[in-house]
Short mmCIF file of C-alpha atoms in Angstrom, two decimals:
data_model
loop_
_atom_site.label_atom_id
_atom_site.label_comp_id
_atom_site.label_asym_id
_atom_site.label_seq_id
_atom_site.Cartn_x
_atom_site.Cartn_y
_atom_site.Cartn_z
CA LYS Q 1492 0.00 0.00 0.00
CA ASN Q 1493 1.50 3.33 -1.11
CA GLY Q 1494 4.59 1.41 -2.19
CA LEU Q 1495 5.08 -0.23 1.21
CA TRP Q 1496 4.47 -3.77 2.45
CA GLY Q 1497 2.41 -5.08 5.35
CA VAL Q 1498 0.11 -8.01 6.17
CA PHE Q 1499 -3.68 -8.50 6.43
CA ASP Q 1500 -5.26 -11.54 8.02
CA LYS Q 1501 -8.03 -13.46 6.21
CA THR Q 1502 -10.71 -11.16 7.63
CA GLY Q 1503 -9.02 -8.09 6.15
CA LYS Q 1504 -7.67 -6.84 9.49
CA GLU Q 1505 -4.23 -5.22 9.32
CA ILE Q 1506 -1.89 -7.18 11.58
CA VAL Q 1507 1.50 -5.94 10.32
CA PRO Q 1508 1.59 -2.22 9.52
CA PHE Q 1509 2.42 -1.07 5.98
CA LYS Q 1510 5.84 0.43 6.59
CA TYR Q 1511 8.29 -2.04 5.03
CA THR Q 1512 10.10 -1.29 1.79
CA LYS Q 1513 10.46 -4.94 0.76
CA LYS Q 1514 8.07 -7.89 0.72
CA LEU Q 1515 7.89 -9.84 3.98
CA HIS Q 1516 8.79 -13.57 3.80
CA PHE Q 1517 7.74 -15.42 6.96
CA ASP Q 1518 9.86 -18.35 8.09
CA ARG Q 1519 8.52 -20.22 11.15
CA ASN Q 1520 6.12 -17.29 11.74
CA ILE Q 1521 8.99 -14.76 11.83
CA ALA Q 1522 10.02 -12.32 9.11
CA VAL Q 1523 12.76 -9.76 8.51
CA GLY Q 1524 11.38 -6.32 7.63
CA GLN Q 1525 13.32 -3.46 6.07
CA VAL Q 1526 12.55 0.09 7.20
CA SER Q 1527 14.51 3.01 5.71
CA GLY Q 1528 17.49 0.77 5.01
CA LYS Q 1529 17.46 -0.78 8.49
CA TYR Q 1530 16.33 -4.29 9.45
CA GLU Q 1531 14.01 -5.51 12.20
CA LEU Q 1532 12.55 -8.85 13.21
CA ILE Q 1533 8.76 -9.22 13.50
CA ASP Q 1534 6.35 -12.10 14.10
CA ASN Q 1535 3.12 -12.87 12.23
CA LYS Q 1536 1.10 -10.90 14.79
CA GLY Q 1537 3.02 -7.71 14.03
CA ILE Q 1538 5.05 -7.74 17.26
CA ILE Q 1539 8.57 -6.33 16.84
CA LEU Q 1540 11.02 -8.87 18.25
CA VAL Q 1541 14.23 -7.05 17.35
CA PRO Q 1542 14.10 -3.27 16.76
CA ALA Q 1543 15.48 -1.72 13.57
CA THR Q 1544 19.26 -1.99 13.21
CA ASN Q 1545 21.83 -1.22 10.54
CA GLU Q 1546 23.06 -4.80 10.68
CA ILE Q 1547 21.67 -7.53 8.37
CA ILE Q 1548 19.33 -10.02 10.10
CA ARG Q 1549 18.32 -13.57 9.14
CA VAL Q 1550 15.88 -15.89 10.91
CA PHE Q 1551 17.43 -18.92 12.62
CA ASN Q 1552 14.40 -20.30 14.50
CA ASP Q 1553 11.60 -18.94 16.69
CA GLU Q 1554 14.08 -18.22 19.51
CA LEU Q 1555 17.30 -17.28 17.71
CA TYR Q 1556 18.35 -15.07 14.82
CA TRP Q 1557 21.49 -14.35 12.81
CA LEU Q 1558 23.04 -10.90 13.00
CA LYS Q 1559 25.82 -9.81 10.65
CA LYS Q 1560 28.41 -7.58 12.28
CA ASN Q 1561 31.71 -6.57 10.69
CA ASP Q 1562 31.18 -9.15 7.91
CA GLN Q 1563 30.75 -11.95 10.48
CA TRP Q 1564 27.50 -13.82 11.30
CA GLU Q 1565 26.64 -14.25 14.98
CA LEU Q 1566 23.70 -15.90 16.75
CA TYR Q 1567 21.51 -13.95 19.17
CA LYS Q 1568 18.47 -14.76 21.24
CA ILE Q 1569 15.26 -12.76 20.66
CA SER Q 1570 16.06 -11.04 23.98
CA GLY Q 1571 19.19 -9.61 22.33
CA LYS Q 1572 21.67 -11.80 24.21
CA LYS Q 1573 24.49 -13.34 22.19
CA THR Q 1574 24.37 -17.13 22.40
CA GLN Q 1575 28.02 -18.00 21.75
CA THR Q 1576 31.39 -16.46 21.06
CA VAL Q 1577 31.86 -18.23 17.70
CA SER Q 1578 31.34 -16.14 14.53
CA TYR Q 1579 30.96 -17.39 10.97
CA LYS Q 1580 32.04 -15.85 7.71
CA ASP Q 1581 29.01 -17.12 5.80
CA ILE Q 1582 25.77 -19.09 6.18
CA CYS Q 1583 26.01 -21.28 3.09
CA GLU Q 1584 22.81 -23.29 3.23
CA TYR Q 1585 19.81 -24.15 5.36
CA ASP Q 1586 18.23 -27.57 4.84
CA LYS Q 1587 14.52 -27.40 5.73
CA ASN Q 1588 14.11 -31.17 5.77
CA THR Q 1589 16.72 -31.69 8.48
CA ASP Q 1590 16.95 -28.25 10.18
CA PHE Q 1591 20.73 -28.14 9.71
CA TYR Q 1592 22.75 -25.07 8.74
CA ILE Q 1593 25.97 -25.35 6.76
CA VAL Q 1594 28.30 -22.55 7.83
CA THR Q 1595 31.74 -21.28 6.81
CA ASP Q 1596 34.38 -20.09 9.30
CA ILE Q 1597 36.97 -17.35 8.80
CA LYS Q 1598 39.36 -19.90 7.25
CA ASP Q 1599 36.76 -20.75 4.55
CA LYS Q 1600 36.17 -24.22 6.01
CA LYS Q 1601 32.63 -25.56 6.31
CA GLY Q 1602 30.80 -27.19 9.20
CA VAL Q 1603 27.23 -27.91 10.36
CA ILE Q 1604 25.18 -26.51 13.24
CA ASN Q 1605 21.85 -27.88 14.46
CA GLN Q 1606 18.68 -26.08 15.60
CA LYS Q 1607 20.11 -25.76 19.11
CA ALA Q 1608 22.96 -23.70 17.63
CA LYS Q 1609 25.43 -26.48 18.43
CA LEU Q 1610 28.30 -27.10 16.01
CA VAL Q 1611 27.81 -30.82 15.34
CA ILE Q 1612 30.32 -31.11 12.48
CA PRO Q 1613 33.49 -29.03 12.90
CA CYS Q 1614 34.46 -26.43 10.30
CA LYS Q 1615 37.21 -28.38 8.53
CA TYR Q 1616 35.74 -29.40 5.18
CA GLU Q 1617 35.86 -27.76 1.75
CA SER Q 1618 32.27 -28.78 0.96
CA ILE Q 1619 29.34 -30.41 2.77
CA LYS Q 1620 26.11 -31.85 1.37
CA VAL Q 1621 23.17 -32.99 3.55
CA LEU Q 1622 22.11 -36.54 2.59
CA ASN Q 1623 19.50 -37.20 5.29
CA GLN Q 1624 18.79 -36.61 8.98
CA ASN Q 1625 21.95 -38.45 9.98
CA LEU Q 1626 24.49 -38.39 7.13
CA PHE Q 1627 26.52 -35.80 5.24
CA LYS Q 1628 28.82 -36.06 2.23
CA VAL Q 1629 31.99 -34.03 2.82
CA VAL Q 1630 35.05 -33.03 0.83
CA SER Q 1631 38.58 -32.65 2.21
CA ASN Q 1632 41.66 -32.19 0.00
CA ASN Q 1633 39.39 -32.76 -3.03
CA GLN Q 1634 38.46 -36.23 -1.76
CA TYR Q 1635 34.98 -37.36 -0.68
CA GLY Q 1636 33.93 -38.92 2.60
CA ILE Q 1637 30.83 -39.47 4.79
CA VAL Q 1638 30.24 -38.19 8.33
CA ASP Q 1639 27.25 -38.55 10.64
CA LYS Q 1640 25.42 -35.79 12.55
CA LYS Q 1641 27.78 -36.24 15.52
CA GLY Q 1642 30.81 -35.54 13.33
CA LYS Q 1643 31.96 -39.18 13.28
CA GLU Q 1644 33.60 -40.26 10.03
CA ILE Q 1645 31.70 -43.18 8.49
CA LEU Q 1646 33.87 -43.17 5.36
CA SER Q 1647 37.15 -41.27 5.47
CA CYS Q 1648 37.86 -38.60 2.83
CA GLU Q 1649 39.81 -40.80 0.42
CA TYR Q 1650 37.40 -41.38 -2.49
CA ASN Q 1651 37.25 -39.74 -5.91
CA THR Q 1652 33.46 -40.17 -6.04
CA ILE Q 1653 30.70 -41.29 -3.68
CA GLU Q 1654 27.19 -42.05 -4.94
CA TYR Q 1655 24.52 -42.45 -2.26
CA VAL Q 1656 21.69 -44.85 -3.17
CA GLU Q 1657 19.06 -43.80 -0.64
CA GLU Q 1658 16.60 -46.53 -1.63
CA ASN Q 1659 18.92 -49.21 -0.28
CA LYS Q 1660 21.04 -47.15 2.12
CA ILE Q 1661 24.32 -47.93 0.37
CA PHE Q 1662 27.28 -45.99 -1.03
CA ILE Q 1663 29.06 -46.66 -4.33
CA CYS Q 1664 32.60 -45.38 -3.81
CA SER Q 1665 35.56 -45.15 -6.16
CA ASN Q 1666 39.30 -44.75 -5.87
CA GLU Q 1667 41.13 -46.70 -8.51
CA LYS Q 1668 38.31 -49.25 -8.19
CA TYR Q 1669 34.64 -49.21 -7.17
CA ALA Q 1670 33.13 -50.76 -4.05
CA VAL Q 1671 29.77 -50.89 -2.23
CA PHE Q 1672 29.49 -49.84 1.44
CA ASN Q 1673 26.56 -49.79 3.86
CA GLU Q 1674 25.60 -46.81 6.05
CA LYS Q 1675 27.88 -48.10 8.83
CA GLY Q 1676 30.89 -47.82 6.53
CA GLU Q 1677 31.25 -51.60 6.14
CA LYS Q 1678 32.33 -52.83 2.73
CA MET Q 1679 29.72 -55.12 1.16
CA LYS Q 1680 31.40 -55.98 -2.13
CA ASP Q 1681 33.97 -54.86 -4.72
CA LEU Q 1682 32.90 -53.93 -8.25
CA SER Q 1683 35.13 -54.78 -11.20
CA TYR Q 1684 34.21 -51.79 -13.40
CA LYS Q 1685 36.26 -48.90 -14.70
CA TYR Q 1686 33.35 -46.48 -14.39
CA VAL Q 1687 29.91 -46.42 -12.73
CA ASP Q 1688 27.40 -43.79 -13.86
CA ASP Q 1689 24.86 -42.07 -11.56
CA PHE Q 1690 21.88 -44.18 -10.50
CA LYS Q 1691 18.61 -43.41 -12.29
CA ASN Q 1692 15.37 -45.32 -11.74
CA GLY Q 1693 17.25 -47.79 -9.54
CA PHE Q 1694 19.94 -48.69 -12.11
CA ALA Q 1695 23.37 -47.46 -13.15
CA ILE Q 1696 25.22 -47.94 -16.44
CA VAL Q 1697 28.72 -49.36 -15.99
CA TRP Q 1698 31.81 -49.74 -18.21
CA THR Q 1699 34.65 -52.22 -18.33
CA ASN Q 1700 35.95 -50.75 -21.59
CA TYR Q 1701 34.93 -47.28 -22.71
CA ASP Q 1702 32.90 -48.59 -25.67
CA LYS Q 1703 31.22 -51.51 -23.85
CA LYS Q 1704 28.46 -50.84 -21.35
CA GLY Q 1705 26.53 -52.95 -18.86
CA LEU Q 1706 23.97 -52.38 -16.10
CA ILE Q 1707 23.84 -52.90 -12.32
CA ASN Q 1708 20.93 -52.49 -9.92
CA HIS Q 1709 20.79 -50.52 -6.65
CA LEU Q 1710 22.46 -53.41 -4.78
CA GLY Q 1711 25.45 -53.44 -7.12
CA GLU Q 1712 24.26 -56.68 -8.78
CA GLU Q 1713 24.96 -57.06 -12.50
CA ILE Q 1714 21.79 -57.05 -14.61
CA LEU Q 1715 23.39 -56.75 -18.06
CA PRO Q 1716 27.02 -57.68 -18.87
CA CYS Q 1717 29.36 -55.05 -20.32
CA LYS Q 1718 28.95 -55.74 -24.04
CA TYR Q 1719 26.48 -53.11 -25.31
CA GLU Q 1720 27.14 -49.96 -27.30
CA LEU Q 1721 24.26 -48.03 -25.70
CA ILE Q 1722 21.72 -48.73 -22.93
CA ILE Q 1723 18.54 -46.78 -22.13
CA VAL Q 1724 16.67 -47.58 -18.91
CA ASN Q 1725 12.92 -47.09 -19.26
CA PRO Q 1726 11.22 -45.29 -16.33
CA ASP Q 1727 9.05 -48.35 -15.54
CA ARG Q 1728 12.25 -50.25 -14.51
CA GLN Q 1729 10.89 -53.30 -16.31
CA SER Q 1730 12.74 -53.03 -19.61
CA PHE Q 1731 15.83 -51.63 -21.32
CA ALA Q 1732 16.56 -50.50 -24.87
CA VAL Q 1733 20.02 -51.79 -25.87
CA LYS Q 1734 22.18 -51.32 -28.93
CA LEU Q 1735 24.49 -54.12 -30.08
CA GLY Q 1736 26.16 -54.45 -33.48
CA ASN Q 1737 24.52 -51.18 -34.58
CA LYS Q 1738 21.03 -52.69 -34.04
CA TRP Q 1739 18.55 -52.05 -31.26
CA ALA Q 1740 16.53 -54.47 -29.12
CA ILE Q 1741 14.31 -54.41 -26.03
CA LEU Q 1742 15.25 -56.57 -23.02
CA GLU Q 1743 13.29 -57.26 -19.85
CA ASN Q 1744 15.00 -56.56 -16.52
CA THR Q 1745 15.82 -60.29 -16.44
CA ALA Q 1746 17.82 -59.75 -19.68
CA LYS Q 1747 15.22 -61.74 -21.66
CA GLU Q 1748 14.91 -60.49 -25.24
CA VAL Q 1749 11.44 -59.04 -25.95
CA ILE Q 1750 12.06 -57.22 -29.23
CA PRO Q 1751 14.93 -58.72 -31.29
CA TYR Q 1752 18.11 -57.06 -32.60
CA LYS Q 1753 17.09 -55.76 -36.00
CA TYR Q 1754 15.87 -52.20 -35.54
CA GLN Q 1755 17.59 -48.95 -36.52
CA ASN Q 1756 16.18 -47.17 -33.51
CA ILE Q 1757 13.92 -47.87 -30.53
CA ARG Q 1758 12.38 -45.53 -28.01
CA LYS Q 1759 9.76 -45.90 -25.31
CA TYR Q 1760 7.00 -43.54 -26.31
CA ASP Q 1761 3.97 -44.49 -24.21
CA ASN Q 1762 4.63 -45.65 -20.64
CA GLU Q 1763 0.96 -46.02 -19.74
CA ASN Q 1764 0.23 -48.47 -22.55
CA ASP Q 1765 3.72 -50.03 -22.72
CA LEU Q 1766 4.20 -49.26 -26.39
CA PHE Q 1767 7.58 -48.86 -28.07
CA GLU Q 1768 8.23 -46.96 -31.25
CA VAL Q 1769 10.71 -48.91 -33.39
CA GLN Q 1770 12.25 -48.06 -36.74
CA PHE Q 1771 12.94 -50.72 -39.37
CA LYS Q 1772 14.01 -50.06 -42.96
CA ASP Q 1773 13.29 -46.35 -42.43
CA LYS Q 1774 9.66 -47.07 -41.44
CA PRO Q 1775 8.17 -46.68 -37.94
CA TYR Q 1776 6.22 -49.34 -36.03
CA PHE Q 1777 4.54 -49.49 -32.63
CA LYS Q 1778 5.19 -52.67 -30.67
CA ASN Q 1779 3.83 -53.70 -27.31
CA LYS Q 1780 5.92 -55.08 -24.44
CA GLU Q 1781 5.45 -58.64 -25.75
CA GLY Q 1782 7.10 -57.55 -29.00
CA LYS Q 1783 3.90 -57.81 -31.10
CA ALA Q 1784 3.29 -55.13 -33.74
CA VAL Q 1785 0.43 -52.82 -32.84
CA VAL Q 1786 0.87 -50.36 -35.70
CA LEU Q 1787 2.35 -51.54 -39.00
CA HIS Q 1788 4.87 -49.67 -41.08
CA LYS Q 1789 2.51 -48.16 -43.66
CA TYR Q 1790 3.22 -44.63 -42.36
CA ASP Q 1791 6.28 -42.48 -42.95
CA ALA Q 1792 6.39 -41.10 -39.42
CA LEU Q 1793 4.60 -41.05 -36.07
CA LYS Q 1794 4.22 -38.01 -33.80
CA THR Q 1795 3.27 -38.27 -30.14
CA PHE Q 1796 1.74 -34.87 -29.36
CA TYR Q 1797 -1.49 -36.47 -28.07
CA VAL Q 1798 -0.05 -39.61 -26.46
CA SER Q 1799 -1.52 -38.73 -23.04
CA TYR Q 1800 -4.97 -39.04 -24.67
CA GLY Q 1801 -4.16 -42.44 -26.18
CA LEU Q 1802 -3.67 -40.99 -29.68
CA ALA Q 1803 -0.80 -40.40 -32.10
CA THR Q 1804 -0.48 -38.39 -35.29
CA VAL Q 1805 0.63 -40.39 -38.35
CA ILE Q 1806 2.23 -38.94 -41.47
CA LEU Q 1807 2.11 -40.30 -45.00
CA GLY Q 1808 3.69 -38.13 -47.65
CA ASN Q 1809 2.72 -34.56 -46.71
CA LYS Q 1810 -0.63 -35.54 -45.15
CA VAL Q 1811 -1.52 -36.35 -41.53
CA GLY Q 1812 -3.99 -38.68 -39.84
CA LEU Q 1813 -4.72 -40.05 -36.37
CA ILE Q 1814 -4.49 -43.49 -34.72
CA ASN Q 1815 -5.31 -44.71 -31.23
CA ASP Q 1816 -3.10 -46.68 -28.84
CA LYS Q 1817 -4.45 -49.97 -30.23
CA GLY Q 1818 -3.21 -49.07 -33.72
CA ILE Q 1819 -6.72 -48.42 -35.06
CA GLU Q 1820 -6.87 -45.64 -37.60
CA ILE Q 1821 -9.22 -42.88 -36.41
CA LEU Q 1822 -8.53 -40.52 -39.32
CA ALA Q 1823 -6.85 -41.58 -42.56
CA PRO Q 1824 -3.70 -39.59 -43.42
CA LYS Q 1825 -5.28 -37.19 -45.92
CA TYR Q 1826 -5.38 -33.90 -44.01
CA ASN Q 1827 -3.06 -30.90 -44.05
CA VAL Q 1828 -3.37 -30.18 -40.30
CA ILE Q 1829 -5.11 -31.82 -37.32
CA TRP Q 1830 -5.96 -30.21 -33.96
CA LEU Q 1831 -7.32 -32.09 -30.97
CA ARG Q 1832 -9.74 -29.96 -28.91
CA THR Q 1833 -9.77 -31.97 -25.68
CA SER Q 1834 -12.12 -29.57 -23.87
CA LYS Q 1835 -14.80 -30.20 -26.53
CA ASN Q 1836 -13.83 -33.83 -27.22
CA ILE Q 1837 -13.60 -33.06 -30.94
CA ILE Q 1838 -10.98 -33.12 -33.70
CA ILE Q 1839 -10.56 -30.27 -36.16
CA ALA Q 1840 -9.02 -31.29 -39.48
CA GLU Q 1841 -8.06 -29.12 -42.44
CA TYR Q 1842 -7.90 -30.32 -46.05
CA ASP Q 1843 -8.16 -28.59 -49.44
CA ASN Q 1844 -7.97 -25.29 -47.57
#
C-alpha cells in the first residue's frame, strides 16, 4: 500500500503495519522487515522482536536469529543476548528437511550446526552436502567422505566419487576401483568396473571398456554384462533398450529379449500403454511389451503430441492422420493439419484449404 508492504489476516484486518520497503517472507512465523534501510525482526502478529538496526538479520528459529556484524555472522536470542562467542564468515545453506545449517568459518572451512545452535560437524571441510537426517557427504583435500550428525567419520575422505543410493542405504565409492558400502561404513562388495554412472530409476550404467556398457541395480548386482554400445533404462524399470552391433533391441530386466536385434532405432514412447516406437528399414512401427506389432509400417512417421490421450499423429507423404493406442486408424492420413480440442472432445481437421 503506497509502495510499502504489510500483512492483512483473512478477515481483512491489518496485523502488520504497511511500513516495510520490501516484501515480507515469513519463516517459522517470523520475518525480517526493512525500514529506511534498516532491518528488524517481526512475528506474524506484528510484534517487533528485534528493533530496527543497521546490521543484516536472518531468521534462525523462533528463539534465535542471525546478526551480521563486521562481515561476520553471529547468533543472538530474541532477547538480544548473544548465544556463543563463535562467529561465521558465511551461512552457506539451510536444509529445511533436516533443520541443519551449513556454515563457513573465517578460514573458509565448512561445518554444520543444528537447531540448538550447536556445532555438530566441525568447520574443517571444503564442501558439505546434507544426505538425510543423519548423514553428510563431505570433501577434504578434493576427496569425498561421509560423516554422521555427531561428526563421526563413516567413510574417510579418500574417495574420488561417492554415490549415495538412498533406496537401499548404500554408497558406491571409487578410488582406482569401485566398491559398495553400507551406512555403517562396512564394505559389502567390490565392483570390477572402470566407471559407474549415476543411478537413475534404480539402475546405473557401468563400463569395463569405454565402448562396452553394462547395467547394475541398486544393490550393485549385474543385470546386463558389459557388451552393449548403448543402454537406455525405461522409467518403468521393467525393460531396457540396448544397442548391439549397430542394431537395437528391447530386453526385460531379467535380460530376456522381448524385441529382437534388427531395428535402426527404438524408443519408449507411451509408458501407460507399454508401447515402443521402433524403426525398421526407415519405417516406424509401434510394438507392445510382448514384442507384437500394434501399428504396422505403412506410415512415414509417427508423432506423439497427443499420447496422453491415447492418440498419435501419423504422417504419410505430406498428409496427416490419427491413430489410437491400439493401432486403429481414427482418421486416414489425408489432411493438411489436425488439432485435438480436448475440452470439446472433438478433432478439427483441415484439407483442401
